[in-house]
Each structure stands twice: as structure tokens, then as C-alpha cells.
Short mmCIF file of C-alpha atoms and ligand atoms in Angstrom, two decimals:
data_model
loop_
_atom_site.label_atom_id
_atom_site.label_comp_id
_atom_site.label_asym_id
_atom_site.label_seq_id
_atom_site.Cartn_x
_atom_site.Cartn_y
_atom_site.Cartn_z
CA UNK E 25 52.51 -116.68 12.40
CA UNK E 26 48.99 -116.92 13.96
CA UNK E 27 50.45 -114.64 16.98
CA UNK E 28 51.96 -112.23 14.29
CA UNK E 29 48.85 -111.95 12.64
CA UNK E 30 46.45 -111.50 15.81
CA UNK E 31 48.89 -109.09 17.28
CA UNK E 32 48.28 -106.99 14.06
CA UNK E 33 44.70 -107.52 13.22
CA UNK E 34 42.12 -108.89 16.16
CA UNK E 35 39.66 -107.01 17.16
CA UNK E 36 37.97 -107.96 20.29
CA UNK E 37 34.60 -109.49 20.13
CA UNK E 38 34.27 -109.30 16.12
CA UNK E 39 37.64 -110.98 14.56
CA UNK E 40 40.07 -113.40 15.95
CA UNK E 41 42.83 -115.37 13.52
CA UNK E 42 43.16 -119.12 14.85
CA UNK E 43 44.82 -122.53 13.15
CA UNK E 44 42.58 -124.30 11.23
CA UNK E 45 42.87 -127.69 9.74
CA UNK E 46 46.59 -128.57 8.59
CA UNK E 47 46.94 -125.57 10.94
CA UNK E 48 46.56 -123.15 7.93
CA UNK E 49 45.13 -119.80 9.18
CA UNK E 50 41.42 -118.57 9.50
CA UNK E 51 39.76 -115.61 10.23
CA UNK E 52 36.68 -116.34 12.40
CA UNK E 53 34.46 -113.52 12.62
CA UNK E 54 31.99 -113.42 15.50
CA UNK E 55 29.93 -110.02 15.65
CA UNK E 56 26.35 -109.31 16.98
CA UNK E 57 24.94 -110.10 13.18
CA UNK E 58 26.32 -113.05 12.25
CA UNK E 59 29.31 -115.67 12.60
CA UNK E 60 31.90 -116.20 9.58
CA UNK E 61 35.42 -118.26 8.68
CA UNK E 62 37.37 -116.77 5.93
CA UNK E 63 40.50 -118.68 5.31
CA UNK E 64 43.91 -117.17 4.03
CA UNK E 65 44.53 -119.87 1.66
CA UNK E 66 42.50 -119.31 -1.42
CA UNK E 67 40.98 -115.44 0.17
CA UNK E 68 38.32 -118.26 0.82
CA UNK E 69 35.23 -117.55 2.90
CA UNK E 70 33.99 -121.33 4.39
CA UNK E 71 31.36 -120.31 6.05
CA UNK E 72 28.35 -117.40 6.83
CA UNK E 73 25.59 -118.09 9.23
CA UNK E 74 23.36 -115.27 10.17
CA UNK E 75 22.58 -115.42 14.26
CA UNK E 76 19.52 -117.82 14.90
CA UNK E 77 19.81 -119.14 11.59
CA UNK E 78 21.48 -122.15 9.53
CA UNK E 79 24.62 -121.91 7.17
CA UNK E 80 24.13 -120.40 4.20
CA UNK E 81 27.00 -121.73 2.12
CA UNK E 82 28.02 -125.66 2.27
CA UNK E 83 30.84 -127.09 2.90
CA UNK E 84 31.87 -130.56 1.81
CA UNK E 85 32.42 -132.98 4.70
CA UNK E 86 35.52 -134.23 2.30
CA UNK E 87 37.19 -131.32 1.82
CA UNK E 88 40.96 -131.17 1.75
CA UNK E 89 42.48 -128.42 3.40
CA UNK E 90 45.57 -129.25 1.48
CA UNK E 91 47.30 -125.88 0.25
CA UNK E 92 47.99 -125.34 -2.75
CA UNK E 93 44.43 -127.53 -3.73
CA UNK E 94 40.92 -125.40 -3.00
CA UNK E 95 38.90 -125.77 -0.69
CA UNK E 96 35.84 -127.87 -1.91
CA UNK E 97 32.41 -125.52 -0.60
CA UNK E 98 32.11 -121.77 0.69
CA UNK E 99 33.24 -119.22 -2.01
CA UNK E 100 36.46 -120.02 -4.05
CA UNK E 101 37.60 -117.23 -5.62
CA UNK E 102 37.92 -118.30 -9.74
CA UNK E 103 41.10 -115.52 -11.09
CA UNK E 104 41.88 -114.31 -13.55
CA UNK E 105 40.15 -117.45 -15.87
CA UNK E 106 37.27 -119.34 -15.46
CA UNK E 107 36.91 -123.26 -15.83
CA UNK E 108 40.09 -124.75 -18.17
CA UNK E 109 42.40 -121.79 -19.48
CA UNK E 110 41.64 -121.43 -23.08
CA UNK E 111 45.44 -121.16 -24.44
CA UNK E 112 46.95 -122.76 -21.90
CA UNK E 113 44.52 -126.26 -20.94
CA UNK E 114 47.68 -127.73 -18.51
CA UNK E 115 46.91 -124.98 -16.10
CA UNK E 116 45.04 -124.82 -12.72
CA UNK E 117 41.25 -125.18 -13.36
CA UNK E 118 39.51 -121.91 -12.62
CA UNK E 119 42.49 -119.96 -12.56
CA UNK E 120 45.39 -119.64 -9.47
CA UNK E 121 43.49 -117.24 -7.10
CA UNK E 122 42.16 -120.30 -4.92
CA UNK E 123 45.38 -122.21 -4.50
CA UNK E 124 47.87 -119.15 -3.38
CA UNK E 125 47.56 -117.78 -0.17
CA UNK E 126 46.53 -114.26 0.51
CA UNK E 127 47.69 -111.92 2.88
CA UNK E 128 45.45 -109.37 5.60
CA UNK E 129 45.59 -106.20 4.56
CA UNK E 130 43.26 -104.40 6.66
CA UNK E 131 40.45 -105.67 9.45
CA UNK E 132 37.35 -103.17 11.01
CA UNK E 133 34.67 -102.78 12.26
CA UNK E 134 31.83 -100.58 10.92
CA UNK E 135 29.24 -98.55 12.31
CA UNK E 136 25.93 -100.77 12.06
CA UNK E 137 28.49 -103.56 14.04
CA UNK E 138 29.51 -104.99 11.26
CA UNK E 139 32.88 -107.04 10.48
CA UNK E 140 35.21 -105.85 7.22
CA UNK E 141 38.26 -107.75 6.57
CA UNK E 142 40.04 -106.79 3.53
CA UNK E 143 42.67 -109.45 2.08
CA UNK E 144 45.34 -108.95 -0.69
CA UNK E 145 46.83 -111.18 -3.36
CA UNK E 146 49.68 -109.72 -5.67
CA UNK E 147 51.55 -110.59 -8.70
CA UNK E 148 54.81 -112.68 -8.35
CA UNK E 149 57.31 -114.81 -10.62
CA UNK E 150 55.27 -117.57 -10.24
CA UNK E 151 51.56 -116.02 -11.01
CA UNK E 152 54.02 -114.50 -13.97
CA UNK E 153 54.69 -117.76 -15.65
CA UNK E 154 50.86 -118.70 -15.75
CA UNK E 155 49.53 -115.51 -16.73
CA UNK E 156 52.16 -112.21 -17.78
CA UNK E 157 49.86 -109.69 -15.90
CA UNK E 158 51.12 -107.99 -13.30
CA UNK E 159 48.34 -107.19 -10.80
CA UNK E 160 46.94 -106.49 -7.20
CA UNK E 161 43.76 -107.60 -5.86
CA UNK E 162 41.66 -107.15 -3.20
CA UNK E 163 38.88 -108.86 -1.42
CA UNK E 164 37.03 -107.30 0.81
CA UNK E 165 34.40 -109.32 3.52
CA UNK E 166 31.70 -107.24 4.98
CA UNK E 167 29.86 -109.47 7.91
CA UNK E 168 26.89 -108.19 9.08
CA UNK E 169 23.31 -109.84 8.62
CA UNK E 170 23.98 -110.22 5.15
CA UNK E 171 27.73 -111.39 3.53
CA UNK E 172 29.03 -108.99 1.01
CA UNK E 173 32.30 -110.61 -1.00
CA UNK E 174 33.87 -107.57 -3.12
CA UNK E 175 36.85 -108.82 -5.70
CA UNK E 176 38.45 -106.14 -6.99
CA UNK E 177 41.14 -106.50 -9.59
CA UNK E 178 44.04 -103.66 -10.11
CA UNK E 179 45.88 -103.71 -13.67
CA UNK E 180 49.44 -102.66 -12.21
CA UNK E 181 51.11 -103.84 -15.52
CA UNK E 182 51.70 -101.81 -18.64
CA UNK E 183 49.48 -103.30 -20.92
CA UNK E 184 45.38 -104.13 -21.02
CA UNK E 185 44.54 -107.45 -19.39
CA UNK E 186 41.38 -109.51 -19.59
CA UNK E 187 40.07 -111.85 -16.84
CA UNK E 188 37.41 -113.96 -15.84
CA UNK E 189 35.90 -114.44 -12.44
CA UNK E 190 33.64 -116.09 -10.28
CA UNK E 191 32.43 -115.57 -7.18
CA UNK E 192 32.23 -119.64 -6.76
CA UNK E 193 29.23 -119.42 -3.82
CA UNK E 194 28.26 -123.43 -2.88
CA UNK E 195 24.86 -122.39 -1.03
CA UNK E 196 23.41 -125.17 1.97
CA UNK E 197 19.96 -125.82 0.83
CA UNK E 198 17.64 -128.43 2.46
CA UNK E 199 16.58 -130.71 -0.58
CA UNK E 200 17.51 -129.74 -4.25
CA UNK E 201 14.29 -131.50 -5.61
CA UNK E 202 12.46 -129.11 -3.48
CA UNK E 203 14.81 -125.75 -4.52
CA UNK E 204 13.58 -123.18 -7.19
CA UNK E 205 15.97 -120.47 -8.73
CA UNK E 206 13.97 -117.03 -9.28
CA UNK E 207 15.96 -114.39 -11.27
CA UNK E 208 16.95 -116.21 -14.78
CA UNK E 209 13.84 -116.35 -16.53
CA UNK E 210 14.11 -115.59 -20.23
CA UNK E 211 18.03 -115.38 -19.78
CA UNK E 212 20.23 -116.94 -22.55
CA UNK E 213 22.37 -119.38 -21.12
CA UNK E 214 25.40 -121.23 -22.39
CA UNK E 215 25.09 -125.35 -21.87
CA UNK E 216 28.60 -126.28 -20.51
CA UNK E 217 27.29 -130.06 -20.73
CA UNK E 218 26.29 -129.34 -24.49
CA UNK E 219 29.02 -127.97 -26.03
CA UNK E 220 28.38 -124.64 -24.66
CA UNK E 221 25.12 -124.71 -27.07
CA UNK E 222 22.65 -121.32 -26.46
CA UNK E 223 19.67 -122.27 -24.76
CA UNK E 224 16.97 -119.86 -23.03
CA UNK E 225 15.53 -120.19 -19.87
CA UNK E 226 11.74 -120.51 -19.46
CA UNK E 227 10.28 -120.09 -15.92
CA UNK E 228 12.00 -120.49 -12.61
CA UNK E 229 15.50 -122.88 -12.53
CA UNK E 230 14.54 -126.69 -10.95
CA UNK E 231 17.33 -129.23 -10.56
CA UNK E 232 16.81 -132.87 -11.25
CA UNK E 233 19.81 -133.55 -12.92
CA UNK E 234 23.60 -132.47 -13.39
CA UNK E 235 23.35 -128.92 -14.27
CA UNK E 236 26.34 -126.63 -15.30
CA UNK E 237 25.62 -123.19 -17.13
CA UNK E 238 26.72 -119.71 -17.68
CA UNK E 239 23.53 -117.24 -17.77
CA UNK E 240 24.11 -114.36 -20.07
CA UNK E 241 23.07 -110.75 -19.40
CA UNK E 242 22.06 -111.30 -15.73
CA UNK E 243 21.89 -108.31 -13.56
CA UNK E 244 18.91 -108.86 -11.58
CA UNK E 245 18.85 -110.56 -8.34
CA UNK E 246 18.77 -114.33 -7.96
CA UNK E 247 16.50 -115.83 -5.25
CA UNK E 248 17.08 -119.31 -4.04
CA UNK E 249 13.56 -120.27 -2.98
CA UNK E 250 14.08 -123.97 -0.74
CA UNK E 251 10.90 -125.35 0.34
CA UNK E 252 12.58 -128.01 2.43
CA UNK E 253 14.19 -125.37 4.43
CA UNK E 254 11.06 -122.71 4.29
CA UNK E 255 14.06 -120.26 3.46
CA UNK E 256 15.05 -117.87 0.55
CA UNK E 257 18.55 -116.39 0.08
CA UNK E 258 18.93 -113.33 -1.94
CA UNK E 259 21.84 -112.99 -4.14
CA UNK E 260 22.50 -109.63 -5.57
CA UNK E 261 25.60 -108.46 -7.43
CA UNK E 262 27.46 -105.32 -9.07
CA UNK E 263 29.78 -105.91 -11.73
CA UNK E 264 28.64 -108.87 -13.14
CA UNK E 265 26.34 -109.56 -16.47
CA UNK E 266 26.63 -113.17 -16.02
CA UNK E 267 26.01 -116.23 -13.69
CA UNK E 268 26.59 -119.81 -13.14
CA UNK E 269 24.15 -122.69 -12.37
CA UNK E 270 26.14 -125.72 -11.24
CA UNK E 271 25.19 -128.94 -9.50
CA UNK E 272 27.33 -132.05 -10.03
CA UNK E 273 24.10 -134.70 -9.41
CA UNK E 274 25.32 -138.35 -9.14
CA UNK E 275 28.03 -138.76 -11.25
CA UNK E 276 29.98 -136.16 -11.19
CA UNK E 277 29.60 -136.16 -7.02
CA UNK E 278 31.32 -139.49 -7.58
CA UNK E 279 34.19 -138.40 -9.63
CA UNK E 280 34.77 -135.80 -7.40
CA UNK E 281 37.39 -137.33 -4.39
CA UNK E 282 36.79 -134.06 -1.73
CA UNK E 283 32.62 -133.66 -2.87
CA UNK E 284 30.79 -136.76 -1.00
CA UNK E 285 28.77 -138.95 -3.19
CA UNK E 286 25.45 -138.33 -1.74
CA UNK E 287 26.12 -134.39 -1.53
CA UNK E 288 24.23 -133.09 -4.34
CA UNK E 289 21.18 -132.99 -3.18
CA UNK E 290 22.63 -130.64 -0.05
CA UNK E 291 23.91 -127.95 -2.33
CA UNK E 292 23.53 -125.82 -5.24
CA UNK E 293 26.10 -123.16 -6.79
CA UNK E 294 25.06 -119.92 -8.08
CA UNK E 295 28.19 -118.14 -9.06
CA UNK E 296 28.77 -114.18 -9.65
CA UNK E 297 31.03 -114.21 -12.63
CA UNK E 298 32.74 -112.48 -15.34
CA UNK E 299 32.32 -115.57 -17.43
CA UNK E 300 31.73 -116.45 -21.62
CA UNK E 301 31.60 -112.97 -23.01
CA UNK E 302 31.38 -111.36 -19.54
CA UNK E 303 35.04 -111.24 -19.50
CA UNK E 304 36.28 -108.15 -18.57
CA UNK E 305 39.16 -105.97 -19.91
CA UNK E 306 41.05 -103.46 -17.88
CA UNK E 307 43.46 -100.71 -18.85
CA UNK E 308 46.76 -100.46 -17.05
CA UNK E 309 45.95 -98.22 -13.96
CA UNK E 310 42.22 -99.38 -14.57
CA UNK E 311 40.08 -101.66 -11.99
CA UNK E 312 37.39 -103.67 -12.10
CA UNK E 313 35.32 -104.90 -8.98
CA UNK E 314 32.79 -107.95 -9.13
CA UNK E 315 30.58 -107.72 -6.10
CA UNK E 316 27.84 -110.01 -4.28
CA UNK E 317 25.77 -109.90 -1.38
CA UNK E 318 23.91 -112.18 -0.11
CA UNK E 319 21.04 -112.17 1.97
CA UNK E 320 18.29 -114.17 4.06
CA UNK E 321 14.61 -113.10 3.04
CA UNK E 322 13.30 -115.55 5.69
CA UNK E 323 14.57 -118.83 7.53
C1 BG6 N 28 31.71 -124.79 -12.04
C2 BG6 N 28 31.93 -125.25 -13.45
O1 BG6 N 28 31.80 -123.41 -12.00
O2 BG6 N 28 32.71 -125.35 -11.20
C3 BG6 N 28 31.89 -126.77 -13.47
O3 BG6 N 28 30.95 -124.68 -14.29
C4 BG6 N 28 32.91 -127.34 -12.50
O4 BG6 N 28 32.14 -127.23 -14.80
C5 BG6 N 28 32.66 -126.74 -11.13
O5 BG6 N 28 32.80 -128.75 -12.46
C6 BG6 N 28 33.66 -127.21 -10.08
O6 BG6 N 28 34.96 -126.96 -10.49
P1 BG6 N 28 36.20 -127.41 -9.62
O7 BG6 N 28 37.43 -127.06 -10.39
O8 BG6 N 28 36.13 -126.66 -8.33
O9 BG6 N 28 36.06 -128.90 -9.40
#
């Protein structure tokens, strides 16, 4: 399969399909810009690193690569509902975009050297029974110095549907007591560990405990500022008027049997979503693309 899939889709000295654990396919992406891993199970990048630079997304060192489970770290992809299904609370957390595997659809190369791989995901009897949409989507991965993650979601189905989303993005920082969040300030926020209560942010986001919210009306940029580190990452977004905060803290890490108990302070999400009354709704023939890139500013 591997072969098959090289034969079609390598290009030399930017892309490159290989086994990865459990032997489950990866793209690795190798250009003058930057180094990537994007993963056909889940359309699930694992892992960015600008050249001369460190990893911008974690990774948990006990993740399962255990199809049809996600992958715990990089970028899951949360479709077409995010967190437990609201009608339906048996089925798959965060939707079933993460656990099916997606197929290539197109790989390039641009003119500033860049990588693009474009992967595809499609309606079947068995995304039927869990959610009576028919649909295609698309993800498209632009490598270059920055990492740009495009979802976009095609209503092929005769009615309206509305989804959720998130761009799940686990970013590597060096020391969460010494991270600061730039971009929420004054932004409502829904508190998932308070009964989804409305609270507003005052001043830049510090972490010094579990944290789990969903920012309202948030278009700007958000700026991970990690002092540890001496690094910023940029993340901006199209598509999106919301935003989730997550860190598990203590607890939580434990409960969690892929995240490693002392993990938390390694990591912080901030997640590009249609989430809460972001939620999008999309005429048949209609699309709707959530977007993120995410950059940098120094290292
Ligand atoms: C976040 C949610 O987006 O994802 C959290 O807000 C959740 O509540 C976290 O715990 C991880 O979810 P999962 O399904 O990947 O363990």
C-alpha cells in the first residue's frame, strides 16, 4: 500500500509516504522550510518543526497509534461535532473525523518551496449511521516556514447540515507556569469545567490549573508567548469566531491512559473551532472552510 501510494504521490526531496508505528502510513514532508509528519489515519498532522528550530506541536510519549483510536498530540481533526454529541452521548468524543482514515488526494509543491498535501475523507454507510449527512472533505497541509491546516467541509447531501470543528492543535511549550496567551482579552468564554457558565477574560491567559474553555467571538490572532522557551507562536485563523483553551493539569493527565502524568506542564491546546454557537450551517452544494496557520515570531 505504502509502494502504491509513493508510486502515485512522492515528490523527491519534499514528500515521501513511509510505515509508521503499527505500520499505518505517514506522510513525512522534508522541504528547505521546514520538516512535517501527517498521518493518514485521523488526516492527522504529528508533527511541524521549522528548520533550526524545536517542534511546535507535542506529541504524547504514550500515544497509541491504534486505528480506529486518535492519536493523542499534533492536530486531531474534531468532525462534524465537538466534545460529546449532543443527541447522541454513546458516540465517538469529538466526532469520527480522527478515527477513520483518509485518503491522498493530491501532493505539490509550490513556488516559495513549499510542501501542499491535500487529503480527502468522504461519506460512507458507516459515517451514515452516526451522522445522516452525506459529505466530502478536504484537508489541505501547506509546509513552508509556517504550517497552514485548511478543513474544508462540502454539503453533498440534499438537505442543510450543521457541524462543529476543531482544529485540535497540542502546541510544545517549555514550562506552562512560564506560558502567557495574548489574543483573548475581554473575550467571553464558556467554562466547560463550570457548567459551561459565561465568564470574561481579563488580561493575557496564564495556566496554573486544569483549564478547558470555548472563547466566543475570537477572530484575532492568538500568540503563545513561552518564556521558558524565549519563543512565541502565532496562531491565526479564517473561518472561525471561536477558540479553545485546554490543559488537562494533574488530574486529568492521570485519567488520561495515552497523555503521561507529568505532561501538562509540556503542552498547551489552543484549538481553531466552530464550537458553542460557532457552529456552522451549510446548504446542500454549500462549503465551509476553517483555516489556521501557525507561525514562529522568534525561537
Ligand atoms: C478539548 C476539550 O477540546 O479536548 C476537553 O475541551 C477534552 O474537554 C480534550 O478533555 C481532549 O479530548 P479527547 O477526546 O481527545 O480526550
Amino acid at each position: 500500500m505504502i509502494d502504491e501510494i509513493n508510486s502515485r504521490h512522492a515528490i523527491p526531496d519534499h514528500l515521501r509516504f513511509s510505515a509508521g508505528p503499527n505500520h499505518m502510513p505517514v506522510a513525512m514532508i522534508e522541504n528547505d522550510h521546514a520538516t512535517a509528519e501527517i498521518h493518514l489515519h485521523g488526516g492527522h498532522v504529528t508533527a511541524f518543526q521549522p528548520r533550526n528550530r524545536k517542534p511546535v506541536l507535542w506529541m504524547s510519549r504514550e500515544a497509541t497509534f491504534c486505528p480506529p483510536k486518535p492519536i493523542r498530540g499534533g492536530i486531531p481533526v474534531c468532525w462534524p461535532w465537538f466534545g460529546t454529541s449532543a443527541e447522541h452521548p454513546d458516540r465517538p468524543q469529538h466526532g469520527f473525523a480522527r478515527n477513520r482514515e483518509w485518503r491522498v488526494i493530491r501532493a505539490d509543491t509550490g513556488t516559495a518551496g513549499e510542501t501542499i498535501l491535500d487529503l480527502g475523507l468522504k461519506s460512507d454507510p458507516g459515517t451514515m449511521e452516526l451522522w445522516p449527512h452525506a459529505f466530502e472533505l478536504s484537508l489541505k497541509v501547506i509546509v513552508a516556514g509556517s504550517l497552514t491546516v485548511q478543513l474544508t467541509f462540502l454539503n453533498t447531501g440534499d438537505s442543510p447540515a450543521t457541524v462543529a470543528a476543531a482544529l485540535h492543535t497540542y502546541f510544545a511549550v517549555g514550562d506552562i507556569a512560564q506560558v502567557r496567551i495574548a489574543g483573548l482579552d475581554g473575550r467571553e468564554y464558556h467554562d466547560q469545567l463550570d457548567s459551561m457558565t459565561v465568564k470574561r477574560q481579563n488580561g493575557d491567559i496564564t495556566i496554573a490549573e486544569e483549564v478547558d474553555r470555548i472563547y466566543l467571538d475570537t477572530e484575532d490572532d492568538c500568540v503563545i508567548h513561552d518564556a521558558a522557551w524565549n519563543r512565541s507562536i502565532r496562531v491565526a485563523k479564517t473561518g472561525s469566531r471561536s477558540t479553545v483553551v485546554w490543559n488537562p493539569w494533574i488530574e486529568k493527565s492521570k485519567r488520561m491512559l495515552d497523555f503521561p502524568n507529568d505532561g501538562y506542564p509540556e503542552m498547551v491546546c489552543i484549538e481553531t473551532t466552530n464550537a458553542a454557537r460557532d457552529q456552522r450551517t451549510v446548504e446542500p452544494g454549500g462549503s465551509h472552510t476553517l483555516s489556521q496557520t501557525v507561525s514562529v515570531d522568534r525561537d
